[in-house]
Amino acid sequence: MASVARSFPRLASQTASRTSTLRTATTSNARRTFARQKFQSSSRRGYASGPSGGSSSTPYILGVLGLAGAGGAYFYFNNGGFTQLKEGSSGESRGIFTPTKDDYQKVYDAIAARLEEKDDYEDGSYGPIIVRLAWHCSGTYDKLTNTGGSNGATMRFAPEGDHGANAGLKAARDFLEPVKEKFPWITYSDLWTLAGVCAIQEMQGPVVPWRPGRTDRDVSMCTPDGRLPDGAKEQSHLRAIFGRMGFDDREIVALSGAHALGRCHTDRSGFDGPWTFSPTVVSNDYFRLLMGEKWAFRKWDGPKQYQDVTTKSLMMLPTDMALIKDKEFKKHVERYAKDDQVFFNEFRDVLVKLFELGVPFQSKPEDRMTLKPTSSD
């Protein structure tokens, strides 16, 4: 088997371009330019030559009329979370404010700006953990009871925020707080899923249609522990967990492609290491590595996991290896490994479905909007 280092040299030269820093800028505009260059240079598709170093369904409302920021604006949420009543700082009525696509684009841009500027998180980007927040707040849905899902943002509260599967996600929630403060009219539920869309797109992934309409709920709507996947299990567990949400085999494999991003931590899941050499890039590398590399059990004191034989720097979980052990899963792994555009198209569609599970939208699917990535500027 040819080594990963020899087989996938494209990103080796790209990795060397990740050295521009904000500190070299002499003006605020220059700092922003350098920040964007750094974020985008660390988010390029391809392989690197090696590792980088229910008691109530009432929406949760702080008050029928609550203070919304230092400017003296007041607001309330209707059933869909769309309409806000605002007043000026002098108390004059400004009527009803209904957010438009342009308003949501401003929220998107604010998230994207923070992703560019805040490069002090692991691998230089908060993007992967933002995607994990959006996925975990959505992946609690149960189609039989119609509970859980992104509608509610109940991870704000214990015990849900303290579930083992959500370990470390406080960093993502805290990262988004300044955006919430700047745009107090958006619900946490909409903010977290919109942030997931933003992170995917800013890390060179597909454009993901999205629509608002989620409401925030109180602690009584927290979901029970155990609704998210356990990486130590295998295919029957995957089908049970994702089947509860309404996903089929193809969709399970497509969603698993998010493992191209980020890494595991011994102080969170107990597992350790990244899945790919480019953990801040949305790509089909995860599937290519699953199919193209040899994997062996890692010899260590932690839980059962696999490592690549070639470099011993990448890892796969038992749930990952289940995708190539099971013939029905494997045929989709093979499709995605061969064609990144096929993966992007199906990954996009399954993300739309995931982020909308259980949400009682007043809008229609055709009302979904696509928000402009900064890379298209």
GROMACS .gro file of C-alpha atoms in nm, residues 22-211:
model
  190
   22LEU     CA    1  -0.323   3.890   1.223
   23ARG     CA    2  -0.034   4.049   1.408
   24THR     CA    3   0.143   4.154   1.089
   25ALA     CA    4  -0.136   4.387   0.987
   26THR     CA    5  -0.101   4.762   1.035
   27THR     CA    6  -0.465   4.863   1.006
   28SER     CA    7  -0.791   4.701   1.107
   29ASN     CA    8  -0.877   4.636   0.744
   30ALA     CA    9  -0.539   4.476   0.686
   31ARG     CA   10  -0.583   4.260   0.996
   32ARG     CA   11  -0.913   4.138   0.863
   33THR     CA   12  -0.758   4.063   0.525
   34PHE     CA   13  -0.477   3.860   0.680
   35ALA     CA   14  -0.726   3.679   0.903
   36ARG     CA   15  -0.936   3.577   0.605
   37GLN     CA   16  -0.627   3.463   0.417
   38LYS     CA   17  -0.521   3.247   0.710
   39PHE     CA   18  -0.863   3.095   0.762
   40GLN     CA   19  -0.912   3.018   0.395
   41SER     CA   20  -0.556   2.889   0.345
   42SER     CA   21  -0.615   2.639   0.624
   43SER     CA   22  -0.944   2.535   0.464
   44ARG     CA   23  -0.847   2.386   0.131
   45ARG     CA   24  -0.954   2.055  -0.006
   46GLY     CA   25  -0.705   1.778  -0.055
   47TYR     CA   26  -0.459   1.563   0.136
   48ALA     CA   27  -0.169   1.678   0.344
   49SER     CA   28   0.160   1.493   0.336
   50GLY     CA   29   0.134   1.425   0.705
   51PRO     CA   30  -0.033   1.528   1.029
   52SER     CA   31  -0.042   1.889   1.134
   53GLY     CA   32   0.123   1.951   1.464
   54GLY     CA   33  -4.228   1.755   2.876
   55SER     CA   34  -4.440   1.938   3.056
   56SER     CA   35  -4.482   2.230   2.827
   57SER     CA   36  -4.442   2.309   2.461
   58THR     CA   37  -4.448   2.682   2.528
   59PRO     CA   38  -4.144   2.854   2.377
   60TYR     CA   39  -3.880   2.965   2.622
   61ILE     CA   40  -3.925   3.341   2.650
   62LEU     CA   41  -3.738   3.565   2.889
   63GLY     CA   42  -4.029   3.806   2.885
   64VAL     CA   43  -4.311   3.913   2.659
   65LEU     CA   44  -4.118   4.232   2.619
   66GLY     CA   45  -3.747   4.207   2.706
   67LEU     CA   46  -3.455   4.440   2.676
   68ALA     CA   47  -3.264   4.363   2.357
   69GLY     CA   48  -2.924   4.523   2.377
   70ALA     CA   49  -2.785   4.853   2.492
   71GLY     CA   50  -2.958   5.050   2.218
   72GLY     CA   51  -3.291   5.036   2.401
   73ALA     CA   52  -3.463   4.801   2.154
   74TYR     CA   53  -3.745   4.579   2.280
   75PHE     CA   54  -3.865   4.263   2.121
   76TYR     CA   55  -4.092   3.960   2.148
   77PHE     CA   56  -4.101   3.629   1.968
   78ASN     CA   57  -4.412   3.502   1.804
   79ASN     CA   58  -4.480   3.129   1.759
   80GLY     CA   59  -4.231   3.095   1.475
   81GLY     CA   60  -3.965   3.326   1.615
   82PHE     CA   61  -3.986   3.552   1.308
   83THR     CA   62  -4.138   3.877   1.429
   84GLN     CA   63  -3.996   4.124   1.675
   85LEU     CA   64  -4.145   4.446   1.810
   86LYS     CA   65  -3.878   4.713   1.835
   87GLU     CA   66  -3.853   5.057   1.991
   88GLY     CA   67  -3.592   5.323   1.941
   89SER     CA   68  -3.365   5.451   2.215
   90SER     CA   69  -3.598   5.747   2.268
   91GLY     CA   70  -3.897   5.523   2.311
   92GLU     CA   71  -4.052   5.591   1.972
   93SER     CA   72  -4.234   5.298   1.818
   94ARG     CA   73  -4.064   5.143   1.516
   95GLY     CA   74  -4.335   4.892   1.442
   96ILE     CA   75  -4.296   4.527   1.362
   97PHE     CA   76  -3.956   4.395   1.255
   98THR     CA   77  -3.959   4.085   1.039
   99PRO     CA   78  -3.607   3.961   0.963
  100THR     CA   79  -3.527   3.923   0.596
  101LYS     CA   80  -3.265   3.721   0.416
  102ASP     CA   81  -3.038   4.024   0.440
  103ASP     CA   82  -3.071   4.021   0.818
  104TYR     CA   83  -2.976   3.654   0.835
  105GLN     CA   84  -2.687   3.722   0.598
  106LYS     CA   85  -2.559   3.977   0.850
  107VAL     CA   86  -2.573   3.711   1.123
  108TYR     CA   87  -2.391   3.470   0.892
  109ASP     CA   88  -2.126   3.730   0.816
  110ALA     CA   89  -2.073   3.798   1.187
  111ILE     CA   90  -2.017   3.427   1.251
  112ALA     CA   91  -1.783   3.402   0.953
  113ALA     CA   92  -1.586   3.701   1.077
  114ARG     CA   93  -1.534   3.537   1.415
  115LEU     CA   94  -1.422   3.218   1.244
  116GLU     CA   95  -1.160   3.422   1.059
  117GLU     CA   96  -1.045   3.622   1.358
  118LYS     CA   97  -1.051   3.363   1.635
  119ASP     CA   98  -0.778   3.127   1.521
  120ASP     CA   99  -0.662   3.030   1.871
  121TYR     CA  100  -0.863   2.706   1.884
  122GLU     CA  101  -0.718   2.367   1.789
  123ASP     CA  102  -0.601   2.330   1.428
  124GLY     CA  103  -0.661   2.704   1.392
  125SER     CA  104  -1.039   2.703   1.362
  126TYR     CA  105  -1.357   2.685   1.567
  127GLY     CA  106  -1.534   2.556   1.255
  128PRO     CA  107  -1.534   2.184   1.340
  129ILE     CA  108  -1.670   2.230   1.691
  130ILE     CA  109  -1.941   2.466   1.559
  131VAL     CA  110  -2.050   2.191   1.319
  132ARG     CA  111  -2.053   1.948   1.612
  133LEU     CA  112  -2.275   2.186   1.812
  134ALA     CA  113  -2.526   2.213   1.526
  135TRP     CA  114  -2.523   1.835   1.476
  136HIS     CA  115  -2.560   1.746   1.845
  137CYS     CA  116  -2.843   1.992   1.910
  138SER     CA  117  -3.028   1.844   1.611
  139GLY     CA  118  -2.940   1.476   1.653
  140THR     CA  119  -3.150   1.424   1.966
  141TYR     CA  120  -3.468   1.399   1.760
  142ASP     CA  121  -3.701   1.102   1.816
  143LYS     CA  122  -3.956   1.055   1.538
  144LEU     CA  123  -4.182   0.834   1.752
  145THR     CA  124  -4.232   1.093   2.026
  146ASN     CA  125  -4.157   1.399   1.811
  147THR     CA  126  -3.921   1.526   2.081
  148GLY     CA  127  -3.571   1.664   2.065
  149GLY     CA  128  -3.407   1.814   1.761
  150SER     CA  129  -3.275   2.164   1.703
  151ASN     CA  130  -3.602   2.330   1.805
  152GLY     CA  131  -3.546   2.445   2.162
  153ALA     CA  132  -3.167   2.479   2.206
  154THR     CA  133  -3.207   2.289   2.531
  155MET     CA  134  -2.835   2.214   2.547
  156ARG     CA  135  -2.816   2.553   2.722
  157PHE     CA  136  -2.933   2.375   3.034
  158ALA     CA  137  -2.813   2.093   3.255
  159PRO     CA  138  -2.848   1.803   3.235
  160GLU     CA  139  -2.843   1.807   2.853
  161GLY     CA  140  -2.542   2.034   2.834
  162ASP     CA  141  -2.362   1.794   3.067
  163HIS     CA  142  -2.434   1.478   2.868
  164GLY     CA  143  -2.113   1.294   2.786
  165ALA     CA  144  -2.169   1.328   2.412
  166ASN     CA  145  -2.181   1.707   2.453
  167ALA     CA  146  -1.852   1.737   2.642
  168GLY     CA  147  -1.651   2.034   2.516
  169LEU     CA  148  -1.939   2.203   2.336
  170LYS     CA  149  -1.947   2.490   2.585
  171ALA     CA  150  -1.657   2.632   2.383
  172ALA     CA  151  -1.882   2.646   2.075
  173ARG     CA  152  -2.175   2.796   2.265
  174ASP     CA  153  -1.951   3.060   2.421
  175PHE     CA  154  -1.798   3.137   2.081
  176LEU     CA  155  -2.144   3.232   1.950
  177GLU     CA  156  -2.251   3.446   2.248
  178PRO     CA  157  -2.114   3.773   2.104
  179VAL     CA  158  -2.316   3.708   1.788
  180LYS     CA  159  -2.629   3.650   1.996
  181GLU     CA  160  -2.563   3.975   2.182
  182LYS     CA  161  -2.527   4.163   1.854
  183PHE     CA  162  -2.843   4.011   1.707
  184PRO     CA  163  -3.070   3.949   2.009
  185TRP     CA  164  -3.373   3.886   1.788
  186ILE     CA  165  -3.244   3.552   1.662
  187THR     CA  166  -3.323   3.245   1.872
  188TYR     CA  167  -3.043   3.025   1.997
  189SER     CA  168  -3.203   2.740   1.803
  190ASP     CA  169  -3.176   2.928   1.476
  191LEU     CA  170  -2.835   3.070   1.564
  192TRP     CA  171  -2.676   2.731   1.633
  193THR     CA  172  -2.802   2.572   1.312
  194LEU     CA  173  -2.718   2.879   1.105
  195ALA     CA  174  -2.370   2.870   1.258
  196GLY     CA  175  -2.340   2.507   1.148
  197VAL     CA  176  -2.428   2.607   0.793
  198CYS     CA  177  -2.177   2.891   0.808
  199ALA     CA  178  -1.897   2.670   0.937
  200ILE     CA  179  -1.958   2.408   0.666
  201GLN     CA  180  -1.954   2.668   0.391
  202GLU     CA  181  -1.656   2.861   0.527
  203MET     CA  182  -1.455   2.537   0.546
  204GLN     CA  183  -1.502   2.494   0.171
  205GLY     CA  184  -1.804   2.268   0.197
  206PRO     CA  185  -2.127   2.275  -0.004
  207VAL     CA  186  -2.376   2.560   0.014
  208VAL     CA  187  -2.648   2.438   0.252
  209PRO     CA  188  -3.002   2.581   0.223
  210TRP     CA  189  -3.143   2.692   0.558
  211ARG     CA  190  -3.457   2.852   0.698
   0.00000   0.00000   0.00000
